[in-house]
Amino acid sequence: EVQLLQYGGGLIQPGGSLRLSCVASGFTLNSYAMSWVRQAPGKGLEWVSSLRPSGSTTYYADSVKGRFTISTDNSKNTLFLQMNNLRAEDTAIYYCAKTSTRSTGGCLDSWGQGTLVTVSS
Amino acid sequence: DIQITQSPSSLSASVGDRVTITCRAGQSISNYLNWYQQKQGKAPKVLIYAASSLQSGVPSRFSGSGSGTDFSLTISSLQPEDFATYYCQQSYNTPYTFGQGTKLEIK
């Protein structure tokens, strides 16, 4: 059974950094593209970042480019999102998600439980 | 960026009703359109991928159609567990934009 278990998140001051983790089980991370999607309180879904297998190619929303970094540790079957220079508008529930294919152009067929990131002083 | 316009933003319907939600892309995205269901406090779940393919385990009352710029999700006979928020998403090009969402409520 495919499972994605998320860790990290919490309350952080503006300008601070945080790293989210997403531990995958039931499949090999290196075989599928992976993504992060966020949802601000009471709002819709926003795609944040995607990564092809082996971290060969990464993609970012303009709103996070240069501040967020997506990566994997294949030895731990874990996906990460390093978030730097956080802003109030980054406050959201962050979901990791598995793509159905090696390409990032598939659907998001499995999701983590979500983790809340609150950026506030 | 590819704009996705989803409508309606909310919808009231009764158990047994047939409902349709639509998404329009700002340019042709072939069939790179996916539909998700999100219940309150839960992660989204994929229902339809590649515009019209039913995800494994999803009831057959859900169906998707369309290609190019115009797409729709239809629920043929609403069940109590279908009251949720629905999102479309284009996976043709980054940024992989989502529609604004349709909140389906009980009438």
Short mmCIF file of C-alpha atoms in Angstrom, two decimals:
data_model
loop_
_atom_site.label_atom_id
_atom_site.label_comp_id
_atom_site.label_asym_id
_atom_site.label_seq_id
_atom_site.Cartn_x
_atom_site.Cartn_y
_atom_site.Cartn_z
CA GLU A 1 0.00 0.00 0.00
CA VAL A 2 1.33 3.43 -0.96
CA GLN A 3 1.68 5.78 2.00
CA LEU A 4 3.15 9.24 2.42
CA LEU A 5 3.81 10.35 5.98
CA GLN A 6 4.67 13.99 6.51
CA TYR A 7 6.77 15.60 9.25
CA GLY A 8 7.80 19.11 10.04
CA GLY A 9 5.75 22.26 9.94
CA GLY A 10 4.78 24.52 12.79
CA LEU A 11 4.98 28.17 13.72
CA ILE A 12 7.90 30.15 12.29
CA GLN A 13 8.72 33.85 12.23
CA PRO A 14 8.87 35.80 8.96
CA GLY A 15 12.27 35.42 7.36
CA GLY A 16 12.82 32.06 9.03
CA SER A 17 13.48 28.63 7.54
CA LEU A 18 11.75 25.29 7.84
CA ARG A 19 12.19 21.86 6.26
CA LEU A 20 9.26 19.58 5.54
CA SER A 21 9.76 15.83 5.17
CA CYS A 22 7.60 13.25 3.45
CA VAL A 23 8.48 9.59 4.03
CA ALA A 24 7.27 7.27 1.31
CA SER A 25 6.40 3.62 1.70
CA GLY A 26 4.92 1.03 -0.63
CA PHE A 27 6.84 2.34 -3.62
CA THR A 28 10.29 3.56 -4.56
CA LEU A 29 10.59 7.32 -4.60
CA ASN A 30 13.16 7.10 -7.37
CA SER A 31 10.56 5.70 -9.78
CA TYR A 32 8.01 8.52 -9.77
CA ALA A 33 7.84 12.28 -9.98
CA MET A 34 6.87 13.94 -6.71
CA SER A 35 5.24 17.25 -5.88
CA TRP A 36 4.32 19.66 -3.13
CA VAL A 37 0.93 21.39 -3.10
CA ARG A 38 -0.27 23.91 -0.53
CA GLN A 39 -3.59 25.25 0.66
CA ALA A 40 -3.88 28.55 2.52
CA PRO A 41 -6.55 28.59 5.25
CA GLY A 42 -9.99 28.53 3.67
CA LYS A 43 -8.55 28.73 0.15
CA GLY A 44 -8.01 26.48 -2.84
CA LEU A 45 -5.11 24.28 -3.86
CA GLU A 46 -1.87 25.79 -5.14
CA TRP A 47 0.87 23.78 -6.85
CA VAL A 48 4.26 24.63 -5.29
CA SER A 49 6.97 22.41 -6.76
CA SER A 50 7.67 19.17 -8.61
CA LEU A 51 10.69 16.98 -9.10
CA ARG A 52 11.47 14.23 -11.58
CA PRO A 53 12.97 10.93 -10.38
CA SER A 54 16.55 11.16 -9.18
CA GLY A 55 16.07 14.91 -8.74
CA SER A 56 17.15 15.37 -12.32
CA THR A 57 14.76 18.22 -12.99
CA THR A 58 12.90 20.49 -10.61
CA TYR A 59 10.08 22.97 -11.12
CA TYR A 60 8.78 25.77 -8.89
CA ALA A 61 5.89 28.19 -8.73
CA ASP A 62 7.04 31.77 -9.23
CA SER A 63 5.81 32.59 -5.73
CA VAL A 64 8.46 30.31 -4.15
CA LYS A 65 11.24 30.25 -6.73
CA GLY A 66 14.59 31.11 -5.18
CA ARG A 67 13.29 30.50 -1.65
CA PHE A 68 12.10 26.87 -1.66
CA THR A 69 14.07 23.77 -2.68
CA ILE A 70 12.60 20.35 -3.41
CA SER A 71 14.85 17.32 -3.02
CA THR A 72 14.93 13.65 -2.16
CA ASP A 73 17.05 11.26 -0.12
CA ASN A 74 16.55 8.00 -1.98
CA SER A 75 18.36 6.01 0.68
CA LYS A 76 15.60 7.03 3.12
CA ASN A 77 12.82 7.12 0.51
CA THR A 78 12.08 10.64 1.69
CA LEU A 79 11.03 13.83 -0.08
CA PHE A 80 11.92 17.23 1.34
CA LEU A 81 10.87 20.82 0.92
CA GLN A 82 13.38 23.31 2.28
CA MET A 83 11.66 26.64 2.81
CA ASN A 84 13.77 29.75 3.38
CA ASN A 85 12.94 33.42 3.84
CA LEU A 86 9.37 32.52 4.78
CA ARG A 87 6.63 35.11 4.39
CA ALA A 88 3.18 35.48 5.94
CA GLU A 89 1.64 34.50 2.59
CA ASP A 90 3.39 31.10 2.80
CA THR A 91 1.06 30.17 5.66
CA ALA A 92 -0.77 27.06 4.49
CA ILE A 93 -1.24 23.34 4.82
CA TYR A 94 1.48 21.71 2.74
CA TYR A 95 0.84 18.35 1.08
CA CYS A 96 3.36 16.07 -0.55
CA ALA A 97 2.00 14.02 -3.42
CA LYS A 98 3.14 11.21 -5.69
CA THR A 99 2.68 11.61 -9.42
CA SER A 100 1.32 8.65 -11.35
CA THR A 101 4.24 8.67 -13.77
CA ARG A 102 7.97 9.39 -14.00
CA SER A 103 7.00 12.59 -15.76
CA THR A 104 5.63 15.45 -13.69
CA GLY A 105 2.70 15.66 -16.13
CA GLY A 106 0.69 12.85 -14.58
CA CYS A 107 -1.99 13.12 -11.94
CA LEU A 108 -1.30 13.26 -8.19
CA ASP A 109 -2.47 9.80 -7.19
CA SER A 110 -1.37 9.60 -3.56
CA TRP A 111 -1.17 12.39 -0.99
CA GLY A 112 0.36 12.88 2.43
CA GLN A 113 -1.80 13.86 5.37
CA GLY A 114 -0.71 17.50 5.17
CA THR A 115 1.24 19.63 7.60
CA LEU A 116 0.43 23.18 8.70
CA VAL A 117 3.04 25.90 8.32
CA THR A 118 2.21 29.19 10.04
CA VAL A 119 4.42 32.19 9.37
CA SER A 120 3.81 34.84 11.98
CA SER A 121 5.64 37.00 14.47
CA ASP B 1 0.87 30.42 -17.20
CA ILE B 2 -2.21 28.43 -18.18
CA GLN B 3 -5.32 29.85 -16.56
CA ILE B 4 -8.00 27.42 -15.46
CA THR B 5 -11.53 28.71 -14.94
CA GLN B 6 -13.77 26.36 -12.96
CA SER B 7 -17.52 26.79 -12.57
CA PRO B 8 -19.69 26.99 -10.65
CA SER B 9 -17.87 27.97 -7.46
CA SER B 10 -20.66 26.42 -5.43
CA LEU B 11 -23.56 24.15 -6.12
CA SER B 12 -26.52 22.94 -4.09
CA ALA B 13 -27.98 19.60 -5.05
CA SER B 14 -29.96 16.69 -3.64
CA VAL B 15 -29.11 13.03 -3.25
CA GLY B 16 -29.83 11.32 -6.56
CA ASP B 17 -29.27 14.44 -8.66
CA ARG B 18 -27.00 14.53 -11.68
CA VAL B 19 -24.45 17.33 -11.48
CA THR B 20 -21.82 18.68 -13.82
CA ILE B 21 -18.81 20.86 -13.05
CA THR B 22 -16.82 22.47 -15.83
CA CYS B 23 -13.26 23.71 -16.32
CA ARG B 24 -11.97 25.82 -19.14
CA ALA B 25 -8.27 26.22 -19.90
CA GLY B 26 -6.80 29.40 -21.32
CA GLN B 27 -5.07 27.40 -24.06
CA SER B 28 -5.20 23.86 -25.36
CA ILE B 29 -3.95 21.33 -22.83
CA SER B 30 -4.84 18.21 -24.85
CA ASN B 31 -6.18 15.77 -22.24
CA TYR B 32 -3.84 16.80 -19.39
CA LEU B 33 -6.70 17.52 -17.02
CA ASN B 34 -7.30 15.83 -13.67
CA TRP B 35 -10.17 16.01 -11.18
CA TYR B 36 -9.82 15.79 -7.40
CA GLN B 37 -12.27 15.54 -4.51
CA GLN B 38 -11.44 17.07 -1.15
CA LYS B 39 -13.45 16.55 1.99
CA GLN B 40 -13.19 18.91 4.93
CA GLY B 41 -9.91 18.50 6.80
CA LYS B 42 -8.64 15.79 4.45
CA ALA B 43 -6.11 15.57 1.64
CA PRO B 44 -7.44 15.66 -1.92
CA LYS B 45 -8.10 12.40 -3.75
CA VAL B 46 -7.88 11.91 -7.50
CA LEU B 47 -11.10 10.87 -9.21
CA ILE B 48 -10.39 11.30 -12.92
CA TYR B 49 -7.05 11.57 -14.73
CA ALA B 50 -6.22 12.39 -18.32
CA ALA B 51 -9.63 14.05 -18.70
CA SER B 52 -11.72 10.88 -18.84
CA SER B 53 -9.94 7.96 -17.14
CA LEU B 54 -11.50 6.76 -13.90
CA GLN B 55 -8.97 6.26 -11.09
CA SER B 56 -8.96 2.78 -9.63
CA GLY B 57 -11.42 2.40 -6.79
CA VAL B 58 -13.51 5.44 -7.71
CA PRO B 59 -17.23 4.73 -8.20
CA SER B 60 -18.46 4.63 -11.77
CA ARG B 61 -21.00 7.40 -11.12
CA PHE B 62 -18.07 9.78 -11.62
CA SER B 63 -17.11 10.50 -15.20
CA GLY B 64 -14.98 13.06 -17.03
CA SER B 65 -14.99 14.34 -20.57
CA GLY B 66 -13.38 16.94 -22.80
CA SER B 67 -10.15 17.76 -24.53
CA GLY B 68 -8.35 20.86 -25.69
CA THR B 69 -9.77 23.68 -23.57
CA ASP B 70 -13.17 22.50 -22.29
CA PHE B 71 -13.67 19.79 -19.70
CA SER B 72 -16.37 18.53 -17.41
CA LEU B 73 -16.85 16.27 -14.42
CA THR B 74 -20.24 14.62 -14.04
CA ILE B 75 -21.67 12.77 -11.06
CA SER B 76 -24.56 10.74 -12.39
CA SER B 77 -26.47 10.19 -9.14
CA LEU B 78 -25.26 12.07 -6.09
CA GLN B 79 -24.64 10.07 -2.94
CA PRO B 80 -24.35 11.53 0.58
CA GLU B 81 -20.59 10.93 0.61
CA ASP B 82 -20.13 13.03 -2.56
CA PHE B 83 -20.74 16.35 -0.83
CA ALA B 84 -17.27 17.85 -0.89
CA THR B 85 -15.14 20.33 -2.81
CA TYR B 86 -13.95 19.43 -6.30
CA TYR B 87 -10.90 20.78 -8.12
CA CYS B 88 -9.62 20.40 -11.63
CA GLN B 89 -5.90 20.66 -12.39
CA GLN B 90 -3.96 20.95 -15.61
CA SER B 91 -0.77 18.88 -15.79
CA TYR B 92 0.23 19.99 -19.30
CA ASN B 93 2.73 22.64 -18.31
CA THR B 94 4.22 24.14 -15.17
CA PRO B 95 2.90 25.81 -13.13
CA TYR B 96 0.38 22.99 -12.78
CA THR B 97 -2.58 25.24 -12.04
CA PHE B 98 -5.72 24.21 -10.20
CA GLY B 99 -9.20 25.51 -10.74
CA GLN B 100 -10.73 27.64 -8.00
CA GLY B 101 -12.79 24.75 -6.68
CA THR B 102 -16.50 23.87 -6.60
CA LYS B 103 -18.13 23.35 -3.23
CA LEU B 104 -20.95 20.84 -3.59
CA GLU B 105 -23.50 21.23 -0.82
CA ILE B 106 -26.67 19.42 0.18
CA LYS B 107 -29.88 21.17 -0.83
#
